[in-house]
Coordinates of C-alpha atoms in Angstrom, one line a residue:
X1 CA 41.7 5.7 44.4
X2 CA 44.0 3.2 45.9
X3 CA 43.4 2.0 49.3
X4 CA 45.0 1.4 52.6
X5 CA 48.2 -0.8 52.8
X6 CA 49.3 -3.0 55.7
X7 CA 51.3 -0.8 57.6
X8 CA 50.2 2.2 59.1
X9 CA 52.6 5.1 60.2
X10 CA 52.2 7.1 63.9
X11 CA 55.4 9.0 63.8
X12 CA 53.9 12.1 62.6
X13 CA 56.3 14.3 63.3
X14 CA 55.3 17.9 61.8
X15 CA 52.0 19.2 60.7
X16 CA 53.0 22.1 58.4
X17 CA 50.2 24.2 55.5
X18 CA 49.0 21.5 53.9
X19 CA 52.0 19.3 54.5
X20 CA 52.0 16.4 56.5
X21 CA 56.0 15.3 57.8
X22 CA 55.9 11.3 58.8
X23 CA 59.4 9.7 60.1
X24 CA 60.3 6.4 60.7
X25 CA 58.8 5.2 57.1
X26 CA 60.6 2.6 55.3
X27 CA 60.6 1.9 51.4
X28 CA 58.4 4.7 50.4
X29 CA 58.7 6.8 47.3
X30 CA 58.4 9.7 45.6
X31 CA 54.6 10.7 44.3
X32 CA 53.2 7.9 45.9
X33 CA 49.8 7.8 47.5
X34 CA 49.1 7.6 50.5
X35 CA 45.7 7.8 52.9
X36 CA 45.9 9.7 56.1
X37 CA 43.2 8.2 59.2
X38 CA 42.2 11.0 61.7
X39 CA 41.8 10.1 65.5
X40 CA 38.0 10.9 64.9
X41 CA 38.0 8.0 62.0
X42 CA 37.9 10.3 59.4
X43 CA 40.2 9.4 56.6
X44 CA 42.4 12.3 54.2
X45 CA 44.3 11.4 51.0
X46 CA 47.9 12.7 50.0
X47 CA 50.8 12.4 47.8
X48 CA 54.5 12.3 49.3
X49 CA 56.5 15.1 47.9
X50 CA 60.2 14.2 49.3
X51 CA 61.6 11.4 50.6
X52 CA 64.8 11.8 53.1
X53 CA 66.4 8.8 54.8
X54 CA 63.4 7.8 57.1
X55 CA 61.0 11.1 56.5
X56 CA 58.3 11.4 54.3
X57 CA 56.8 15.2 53.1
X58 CA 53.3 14.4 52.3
X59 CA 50.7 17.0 51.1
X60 CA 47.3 16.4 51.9
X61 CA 44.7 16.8 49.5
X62 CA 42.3 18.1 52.0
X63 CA 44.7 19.8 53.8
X64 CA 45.4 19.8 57.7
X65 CA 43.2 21.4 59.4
X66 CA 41.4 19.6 62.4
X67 CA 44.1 17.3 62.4
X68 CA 47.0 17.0 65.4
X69 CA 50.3 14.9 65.4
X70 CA 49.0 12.3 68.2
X71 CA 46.7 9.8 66.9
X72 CA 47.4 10.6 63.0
X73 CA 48.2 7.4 61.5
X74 CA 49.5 7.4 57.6
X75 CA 49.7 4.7 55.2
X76 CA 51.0 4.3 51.9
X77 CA 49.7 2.2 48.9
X78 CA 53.0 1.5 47.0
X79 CA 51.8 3.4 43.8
X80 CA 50.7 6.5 42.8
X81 CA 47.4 8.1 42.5
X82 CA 45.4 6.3 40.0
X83 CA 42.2 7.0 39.3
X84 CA 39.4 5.0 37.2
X85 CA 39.0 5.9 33.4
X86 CA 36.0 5.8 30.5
X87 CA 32.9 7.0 29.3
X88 CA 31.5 7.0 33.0
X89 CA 33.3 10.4 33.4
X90 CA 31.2 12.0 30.1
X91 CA 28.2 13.8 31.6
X92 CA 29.5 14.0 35.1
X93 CA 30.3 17.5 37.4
X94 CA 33.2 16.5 40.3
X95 CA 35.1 18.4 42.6
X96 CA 38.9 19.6 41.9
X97 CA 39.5 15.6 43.7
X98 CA 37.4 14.1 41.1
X99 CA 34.8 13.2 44.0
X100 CA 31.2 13.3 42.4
X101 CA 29.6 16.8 42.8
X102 CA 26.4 16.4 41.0
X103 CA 24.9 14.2 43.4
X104 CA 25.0 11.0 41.6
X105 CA 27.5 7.6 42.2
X106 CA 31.1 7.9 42.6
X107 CA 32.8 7.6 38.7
X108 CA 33.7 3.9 37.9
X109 CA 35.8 2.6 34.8
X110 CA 36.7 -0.2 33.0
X111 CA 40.5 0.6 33.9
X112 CA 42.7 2.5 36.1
X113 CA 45.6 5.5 34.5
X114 CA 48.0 6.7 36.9
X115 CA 47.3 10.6 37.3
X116 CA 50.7 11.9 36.8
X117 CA 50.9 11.0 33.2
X118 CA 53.6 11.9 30.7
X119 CA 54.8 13.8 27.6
X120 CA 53.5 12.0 24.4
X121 CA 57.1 10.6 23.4
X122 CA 58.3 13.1 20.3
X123 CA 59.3 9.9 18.0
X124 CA 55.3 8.9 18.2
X125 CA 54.2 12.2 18.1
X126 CA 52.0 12.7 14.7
X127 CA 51.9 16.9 13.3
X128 CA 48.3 18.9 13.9
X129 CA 46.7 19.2 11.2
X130 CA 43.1 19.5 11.4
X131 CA 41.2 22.3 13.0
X132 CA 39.2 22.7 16.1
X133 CA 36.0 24.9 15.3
X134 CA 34.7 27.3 17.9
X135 CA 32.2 29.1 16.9
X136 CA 33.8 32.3 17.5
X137 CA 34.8 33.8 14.7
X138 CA 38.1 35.5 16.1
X139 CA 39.7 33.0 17.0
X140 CA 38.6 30.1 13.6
X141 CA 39.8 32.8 11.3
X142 CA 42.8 34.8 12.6
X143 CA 44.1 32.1 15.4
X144 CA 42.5 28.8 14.4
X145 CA 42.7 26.3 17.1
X146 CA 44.4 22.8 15.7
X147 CA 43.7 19.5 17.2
X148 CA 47.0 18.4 19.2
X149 CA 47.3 22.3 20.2
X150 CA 48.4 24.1 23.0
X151 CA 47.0 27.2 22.7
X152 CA 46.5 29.3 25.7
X153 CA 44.5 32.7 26.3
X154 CA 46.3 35.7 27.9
X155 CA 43.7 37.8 29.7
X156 CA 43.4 40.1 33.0
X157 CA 41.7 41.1 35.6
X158 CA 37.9 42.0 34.7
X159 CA 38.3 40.6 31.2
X160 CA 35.6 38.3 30.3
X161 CA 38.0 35.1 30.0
X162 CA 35.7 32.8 31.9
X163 CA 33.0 33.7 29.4
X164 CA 34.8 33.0 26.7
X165 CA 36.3 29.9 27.8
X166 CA 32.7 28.5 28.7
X167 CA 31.4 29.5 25.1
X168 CA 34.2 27.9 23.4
X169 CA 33.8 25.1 25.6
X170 CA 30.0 24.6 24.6
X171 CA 30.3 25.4 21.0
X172 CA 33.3 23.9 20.0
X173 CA 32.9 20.9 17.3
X174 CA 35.3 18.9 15.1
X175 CA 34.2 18.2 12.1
X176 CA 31.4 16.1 13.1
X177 CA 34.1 13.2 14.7
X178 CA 33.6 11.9 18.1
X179 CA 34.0 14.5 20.2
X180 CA 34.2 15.3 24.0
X181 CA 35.0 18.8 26.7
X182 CA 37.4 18.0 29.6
X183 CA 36.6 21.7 31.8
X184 CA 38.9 22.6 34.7
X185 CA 38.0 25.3 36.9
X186 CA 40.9 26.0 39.7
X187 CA 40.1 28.8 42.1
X188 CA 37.0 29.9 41.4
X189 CA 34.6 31.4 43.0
X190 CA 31.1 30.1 43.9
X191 CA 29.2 32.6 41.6
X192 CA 32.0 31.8 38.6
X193 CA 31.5 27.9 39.0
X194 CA 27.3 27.9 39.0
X195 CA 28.2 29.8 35.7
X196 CA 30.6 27.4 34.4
X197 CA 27.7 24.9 35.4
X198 CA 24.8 26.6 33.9
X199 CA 26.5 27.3 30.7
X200 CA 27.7 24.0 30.2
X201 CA 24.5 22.4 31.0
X202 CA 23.4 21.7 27.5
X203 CA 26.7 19.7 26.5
X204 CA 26.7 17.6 29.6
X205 CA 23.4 16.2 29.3
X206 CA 24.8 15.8 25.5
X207 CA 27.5 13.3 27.5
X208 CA 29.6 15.5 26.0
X209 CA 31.3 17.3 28.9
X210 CA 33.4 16.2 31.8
X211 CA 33.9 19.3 34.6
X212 CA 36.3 19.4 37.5
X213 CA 35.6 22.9 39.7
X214 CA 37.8 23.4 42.3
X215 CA 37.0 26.9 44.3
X216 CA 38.5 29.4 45.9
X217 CA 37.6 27.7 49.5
X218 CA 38.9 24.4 48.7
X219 CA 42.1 23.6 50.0
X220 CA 44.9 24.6 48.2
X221 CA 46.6 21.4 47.6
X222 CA 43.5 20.1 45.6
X223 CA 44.3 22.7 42.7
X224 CA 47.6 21.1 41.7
X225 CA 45.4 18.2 41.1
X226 CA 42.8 19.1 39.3
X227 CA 44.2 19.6 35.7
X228 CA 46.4 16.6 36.4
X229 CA 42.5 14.5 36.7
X230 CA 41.1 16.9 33.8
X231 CA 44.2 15.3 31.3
X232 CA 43.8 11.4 32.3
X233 CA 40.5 11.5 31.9
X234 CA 41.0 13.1 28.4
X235 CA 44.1 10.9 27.2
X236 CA 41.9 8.0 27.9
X237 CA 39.1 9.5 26.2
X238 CA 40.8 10.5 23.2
X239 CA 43.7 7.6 22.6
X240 CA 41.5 4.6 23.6
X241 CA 37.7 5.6 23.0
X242 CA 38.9 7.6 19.6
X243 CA 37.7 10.9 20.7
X244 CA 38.6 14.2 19.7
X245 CA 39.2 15.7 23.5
X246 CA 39.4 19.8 24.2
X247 CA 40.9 20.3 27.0
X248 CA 40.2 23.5 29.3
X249 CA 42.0 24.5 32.2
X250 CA 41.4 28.3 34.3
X251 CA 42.7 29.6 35.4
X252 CA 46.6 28.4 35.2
X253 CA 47.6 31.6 37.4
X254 CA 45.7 30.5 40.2
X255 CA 47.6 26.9 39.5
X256 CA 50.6 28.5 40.1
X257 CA 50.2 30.3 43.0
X258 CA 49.1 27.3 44.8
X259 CA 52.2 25.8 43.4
X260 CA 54.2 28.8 44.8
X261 CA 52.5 28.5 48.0
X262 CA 53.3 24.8 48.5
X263 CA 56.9 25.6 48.0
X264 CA 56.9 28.0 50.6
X265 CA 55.3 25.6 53.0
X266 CA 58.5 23.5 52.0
X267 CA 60.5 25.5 52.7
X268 CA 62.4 25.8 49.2
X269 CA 64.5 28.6 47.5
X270 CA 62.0 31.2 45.7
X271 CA 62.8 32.2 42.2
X272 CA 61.4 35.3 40.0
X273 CA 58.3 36.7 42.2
X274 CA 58.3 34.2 44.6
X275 CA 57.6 31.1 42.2
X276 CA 59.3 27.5 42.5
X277 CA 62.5 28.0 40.3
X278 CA 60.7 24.6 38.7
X279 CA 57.8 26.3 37.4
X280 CA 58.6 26.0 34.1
X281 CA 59.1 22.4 33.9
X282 CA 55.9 21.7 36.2
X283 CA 54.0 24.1 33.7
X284 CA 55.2 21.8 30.9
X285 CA 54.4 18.6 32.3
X286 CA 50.5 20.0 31.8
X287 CA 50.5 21.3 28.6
X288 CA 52.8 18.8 27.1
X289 CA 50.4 15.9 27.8
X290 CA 48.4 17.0 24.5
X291 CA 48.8 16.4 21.0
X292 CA 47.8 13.5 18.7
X293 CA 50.3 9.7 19.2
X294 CA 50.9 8.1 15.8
X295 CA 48.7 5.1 14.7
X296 CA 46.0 5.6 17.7
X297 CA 43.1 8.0 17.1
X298 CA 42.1 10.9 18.5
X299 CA 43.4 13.9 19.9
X300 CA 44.1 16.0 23.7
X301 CA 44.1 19.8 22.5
X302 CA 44.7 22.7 25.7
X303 CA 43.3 25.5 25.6
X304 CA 44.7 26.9 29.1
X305 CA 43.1 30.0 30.3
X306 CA 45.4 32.5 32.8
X307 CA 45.2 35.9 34.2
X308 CA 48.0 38.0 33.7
X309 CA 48.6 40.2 37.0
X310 CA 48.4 43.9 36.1
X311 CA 48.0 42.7 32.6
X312 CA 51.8 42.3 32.9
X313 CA 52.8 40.1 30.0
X314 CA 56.6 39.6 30.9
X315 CA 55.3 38.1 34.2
X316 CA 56.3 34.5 35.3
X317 CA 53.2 32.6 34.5
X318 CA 52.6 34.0 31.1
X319 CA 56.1 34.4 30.3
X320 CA 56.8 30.5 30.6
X321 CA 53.7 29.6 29.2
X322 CA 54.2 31.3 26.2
X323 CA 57.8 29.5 25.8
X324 CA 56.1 26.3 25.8
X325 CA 52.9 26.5 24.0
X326 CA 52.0 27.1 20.6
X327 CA 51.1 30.8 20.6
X328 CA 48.2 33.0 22.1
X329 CA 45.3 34.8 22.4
X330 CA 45.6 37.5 23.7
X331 CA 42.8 39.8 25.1
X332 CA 42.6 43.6 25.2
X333 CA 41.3 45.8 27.9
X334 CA 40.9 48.7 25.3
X335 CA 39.0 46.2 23.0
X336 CA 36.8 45.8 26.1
X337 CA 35.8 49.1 27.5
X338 CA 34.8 49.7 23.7
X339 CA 31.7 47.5 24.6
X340 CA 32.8 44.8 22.2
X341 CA 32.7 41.2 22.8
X342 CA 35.4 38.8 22.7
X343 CA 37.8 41.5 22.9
X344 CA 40.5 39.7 20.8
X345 CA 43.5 42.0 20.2
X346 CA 44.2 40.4 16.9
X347 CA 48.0 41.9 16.3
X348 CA 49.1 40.5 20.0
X349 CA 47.5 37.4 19.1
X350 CA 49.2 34.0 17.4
X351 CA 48.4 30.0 16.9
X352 CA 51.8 29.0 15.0
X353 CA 49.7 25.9 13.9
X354 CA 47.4 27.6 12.3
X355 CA 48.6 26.9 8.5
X356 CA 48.7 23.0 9.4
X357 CA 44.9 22.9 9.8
X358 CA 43.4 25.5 7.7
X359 CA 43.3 25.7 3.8
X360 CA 42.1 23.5 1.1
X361 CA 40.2 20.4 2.4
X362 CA 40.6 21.7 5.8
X363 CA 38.4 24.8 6.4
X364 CA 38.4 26.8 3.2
X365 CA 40.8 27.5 0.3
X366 CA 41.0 31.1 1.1
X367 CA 40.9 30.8 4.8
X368 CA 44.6 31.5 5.0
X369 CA 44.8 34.3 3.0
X370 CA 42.2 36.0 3.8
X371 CA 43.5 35.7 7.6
X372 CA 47.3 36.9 6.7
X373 CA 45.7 40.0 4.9
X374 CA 43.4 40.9 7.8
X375 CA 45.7 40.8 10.0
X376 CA 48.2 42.7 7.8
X377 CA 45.4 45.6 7.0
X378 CA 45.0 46.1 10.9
X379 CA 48.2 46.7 11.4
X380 CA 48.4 49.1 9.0
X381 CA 45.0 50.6 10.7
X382 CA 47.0 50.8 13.5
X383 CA 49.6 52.9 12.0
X384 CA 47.6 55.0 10.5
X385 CA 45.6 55.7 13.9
X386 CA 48.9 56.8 15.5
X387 CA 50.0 59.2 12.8
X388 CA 46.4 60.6 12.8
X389 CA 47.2 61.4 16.2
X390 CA 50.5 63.3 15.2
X391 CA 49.2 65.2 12.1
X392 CA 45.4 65.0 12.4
X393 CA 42.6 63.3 10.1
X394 CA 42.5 66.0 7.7
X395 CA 46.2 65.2 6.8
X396 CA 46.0 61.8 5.8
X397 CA 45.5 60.2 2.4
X398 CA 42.1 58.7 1.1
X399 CA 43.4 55.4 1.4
X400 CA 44.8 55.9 4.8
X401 CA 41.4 57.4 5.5
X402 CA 39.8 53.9 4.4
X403 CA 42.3 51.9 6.6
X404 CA 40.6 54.1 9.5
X405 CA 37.5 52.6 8.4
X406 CA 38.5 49.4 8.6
X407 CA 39.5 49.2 12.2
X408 CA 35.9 50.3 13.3
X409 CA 34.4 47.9 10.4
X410 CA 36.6 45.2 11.8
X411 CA 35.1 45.5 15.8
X412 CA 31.6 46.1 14.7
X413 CA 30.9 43.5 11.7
X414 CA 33.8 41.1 12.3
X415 CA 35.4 40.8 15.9
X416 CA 31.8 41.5 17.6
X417 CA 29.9 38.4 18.5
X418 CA 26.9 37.7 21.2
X419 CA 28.1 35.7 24.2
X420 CA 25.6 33.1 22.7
X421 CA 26.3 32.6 19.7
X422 CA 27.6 29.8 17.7
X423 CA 28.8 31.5 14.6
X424 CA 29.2 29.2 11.4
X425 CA 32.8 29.3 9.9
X426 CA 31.4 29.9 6.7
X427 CA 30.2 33.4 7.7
X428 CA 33.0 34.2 9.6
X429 CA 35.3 34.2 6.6
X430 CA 32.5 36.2 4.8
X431 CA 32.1 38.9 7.5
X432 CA 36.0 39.4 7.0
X433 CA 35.7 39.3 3.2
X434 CA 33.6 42.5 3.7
X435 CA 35.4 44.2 5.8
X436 CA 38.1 43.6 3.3
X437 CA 36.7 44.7 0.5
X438 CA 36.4 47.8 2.1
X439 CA 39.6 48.6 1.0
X440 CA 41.3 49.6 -2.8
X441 CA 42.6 46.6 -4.5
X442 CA 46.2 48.0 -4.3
X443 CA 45.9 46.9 -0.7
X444 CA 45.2 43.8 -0.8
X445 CA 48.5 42.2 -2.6
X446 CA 48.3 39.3 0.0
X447 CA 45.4 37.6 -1.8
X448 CA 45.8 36.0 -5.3
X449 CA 44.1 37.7 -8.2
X450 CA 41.6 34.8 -8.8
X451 CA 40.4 34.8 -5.1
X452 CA 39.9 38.4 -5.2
X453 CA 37.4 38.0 -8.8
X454 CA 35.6 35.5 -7.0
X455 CA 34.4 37.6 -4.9
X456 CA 33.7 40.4 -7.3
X457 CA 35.6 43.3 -5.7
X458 CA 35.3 46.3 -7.7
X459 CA 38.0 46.7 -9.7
X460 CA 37.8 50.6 -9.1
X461 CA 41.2 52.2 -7.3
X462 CA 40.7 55.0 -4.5
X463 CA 43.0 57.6 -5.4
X464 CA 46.0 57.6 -3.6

């Protein structure tokens, strides 16, 4: 980080949250860094938020407590937060300020990237089109994850989000290319981040693994930081070292309200729920840091993580994050109290990228097909279900009887999966196949003819 400058600031004339309010400052400006020296020595880092005239609003990373207006002195560096970037970050585990946490040296780099980054500029921008594998099967076959994504998960309370998001992050693979985990944890709690540590233990001895945890005791402040560190580290990883970087970020709700608790402490005009009428824009100047820049290599792909209050899907956070990204995946609390893990609800679930990177040379020739069928077949189940309600199971048709079927076929031999285990694309696409086939062949008009004798389904009708 940058250090002190030549002139230090006393005029310290509110201490407000996390804010810090300095007058009598002269050419300082916006987003610039600053460090903050205690009477008792001890120094503080922060960012200025407003400049008015001859007051600065700057927000301390460690927030204020302990400190008092006399003897507070504040100087600023000129430029903003920059931070070192490289390899030295692979393998490391560092607090939501990107200060080591594991014990070992401060993070060094060949370099220094300003942590506030920018959009990838649309005219450079090159299409997704190769896919990011997983290892659960839910999400490579019906929502397959593409590199240069932004493809969030919708969850709830008591949903197993963090597990998922710690399997993917440990399983996930492309294609044997150089590739690398960026893992930011905002709000967390102890027990949740010795999780996130413990599962991820394998891929960052691998040097394959960068994490950032910030927890729920850690001021504020420091989580509006964190995925701001998580995504330099990755643009540097991915456009100059030429890796493929996944980028994870939980939970982007607790983001927010941090956000919305800063803009209280500056006093500004609340919009829907209380939220900074900027919300959106601050929630796109995360996610749109991703994607793949034309004639470099590599890739940033987000996969942000948030907790929908109430399961409430119209709220603020997931209501602008779905505007901006590239669809969802959506988890179900019904799925969940059925015992099955991940509890994907596939029919509430979309990656609109998902046709650029699977298919023919990609993942398999009848990877999309055999996806748009599914999907179409459970919606049918769904139907079916409902009007089974109405009339009764008796009442309904042998082939509606089958679609029944296929719904519990689907959650036991397709959608289930042990929180452990990396499962091959390969058999994912065959598990669905069978659940498929399960089915007459007058049901299955999405597939062509020749992918549907190569996998020898009977060519016997159920009566209708």
């Amino acid at each position: 980080m940058s250090g002190l400058a030549d002139i230090e600031y006393t005029g310290v004339r509110e201490l407000r949250g996390p804010l810090v309010v300095v007058e009598g400052v002269s050419g300082v400006g916006w987003d610039e860094f600053a460090t903050i020296v205690l009477d008792s020595g001890e120094r503080r880092h922060g960012l200025v938020l407003e400049v008015d005239r001859d007051l600065a609003v700057v927000q301390v990373l460690q927030d204020t407590a302990g400190m008092d207006r006399t003897g507070t002195r504040v100087a600023f560096s000129g430029t903003p937060l920059r931070i070192p970037v490289g390899t030295g970050w692979l393998g490391r585990v560092c607090n939501g300020r990107g200060e080591s946490a594991d014990g070992g040296p401060p993070v060094l780099g060949g370099s220094y990237a300003a942590v506030g980054g920018a959009p990838i500029n649309p005219v450079r921008r090159e299409p997704p089109n190769e896919p990011v594998l997983t290892g659960v099967g839910a999400v490579d076959v019906l929502t397959t994850l593409v590199r240069g994504q932004k493809l969030p998960v919708f969850s709830a309370a008591g949903l197993p989000h963090l597990e998922l998001a710690v399997q993917i992050a440990a399983q996930a693979t492309c294609g044997g290319e150089p590739f690398a985990v960026v893992f930011a944890g905002m709000g967390l709690t102890h027990a949740d981040a010795a999780f996130v540590r413990d599962g991820l233990a394998q891929r960052s001895a691998a040097r394959e693994l960068v994490l950032f945890l910030n927890t729920a005791d850690d001021p504020v402040i420091e989580r509006l930081l964190t995925p701001r560190l998580a995504l330099t580290v990755a643009e540097h990883l991915a456009f100059t070292e030429g890796r493929h970087v996944l980028v994870l970020m939980t939970d982007m709700t607790a983001y927010s309200e941090a956000l919305r608790e800063v803009s209280a402490a500056r006093g500004e005009i609340p919009a829907r729920r209380a939220y900074p009428g900027y919300l959106y824009s601050d929630l796109a100047s995360l996610y749109e840091r991703c994607g793949r820049i034309r004639g470099r290599p590599g890739s940033v792909t987000v996969l942000p993580v948030l907790t929908m209050p109430a399961g409430d899907i119209t709220h603020p956070v997931p209501d602008l994050t779905g505007y901006i990204t590239e669809g969802q995946i959506v988890l179900s609390a019904e799925v969940h109290g059925g015992g099955t893990y991940p509890p994907v609800d596939p029919l509430a679930s979309l990656s609109r990228l998902m046709r650029k990177g699977t298919g023919a040379g990609r993942t398999r020739t009848d990877h999309p097909a055999v996806a748009a069928q599914l999907i179409a077949a459970l919606a049918r189940s769904r139907q079916v279900r409902e009007l089974a309600d109405l009339i009764g199971r008796q009442a309904l048709s042998p082939t509606d009887l089958r679609h029944l079927d296929l719904e519990d076929a689907f959650r036991n031999r397709f959608l289930a999966q042990d929180r452990e285990e990396n499962r091959p694309l390969d058999e994912s696409l065959d598990r669905a196949w069978e659940v498929l086939l399960a089915l007459p062949r007058s049901q299955l008009g999405m597939i062509p003819a020749d992918l549907l004798e190569a996998h020898s389904l009977p060519l016997k009708e159920a009566p209708s």
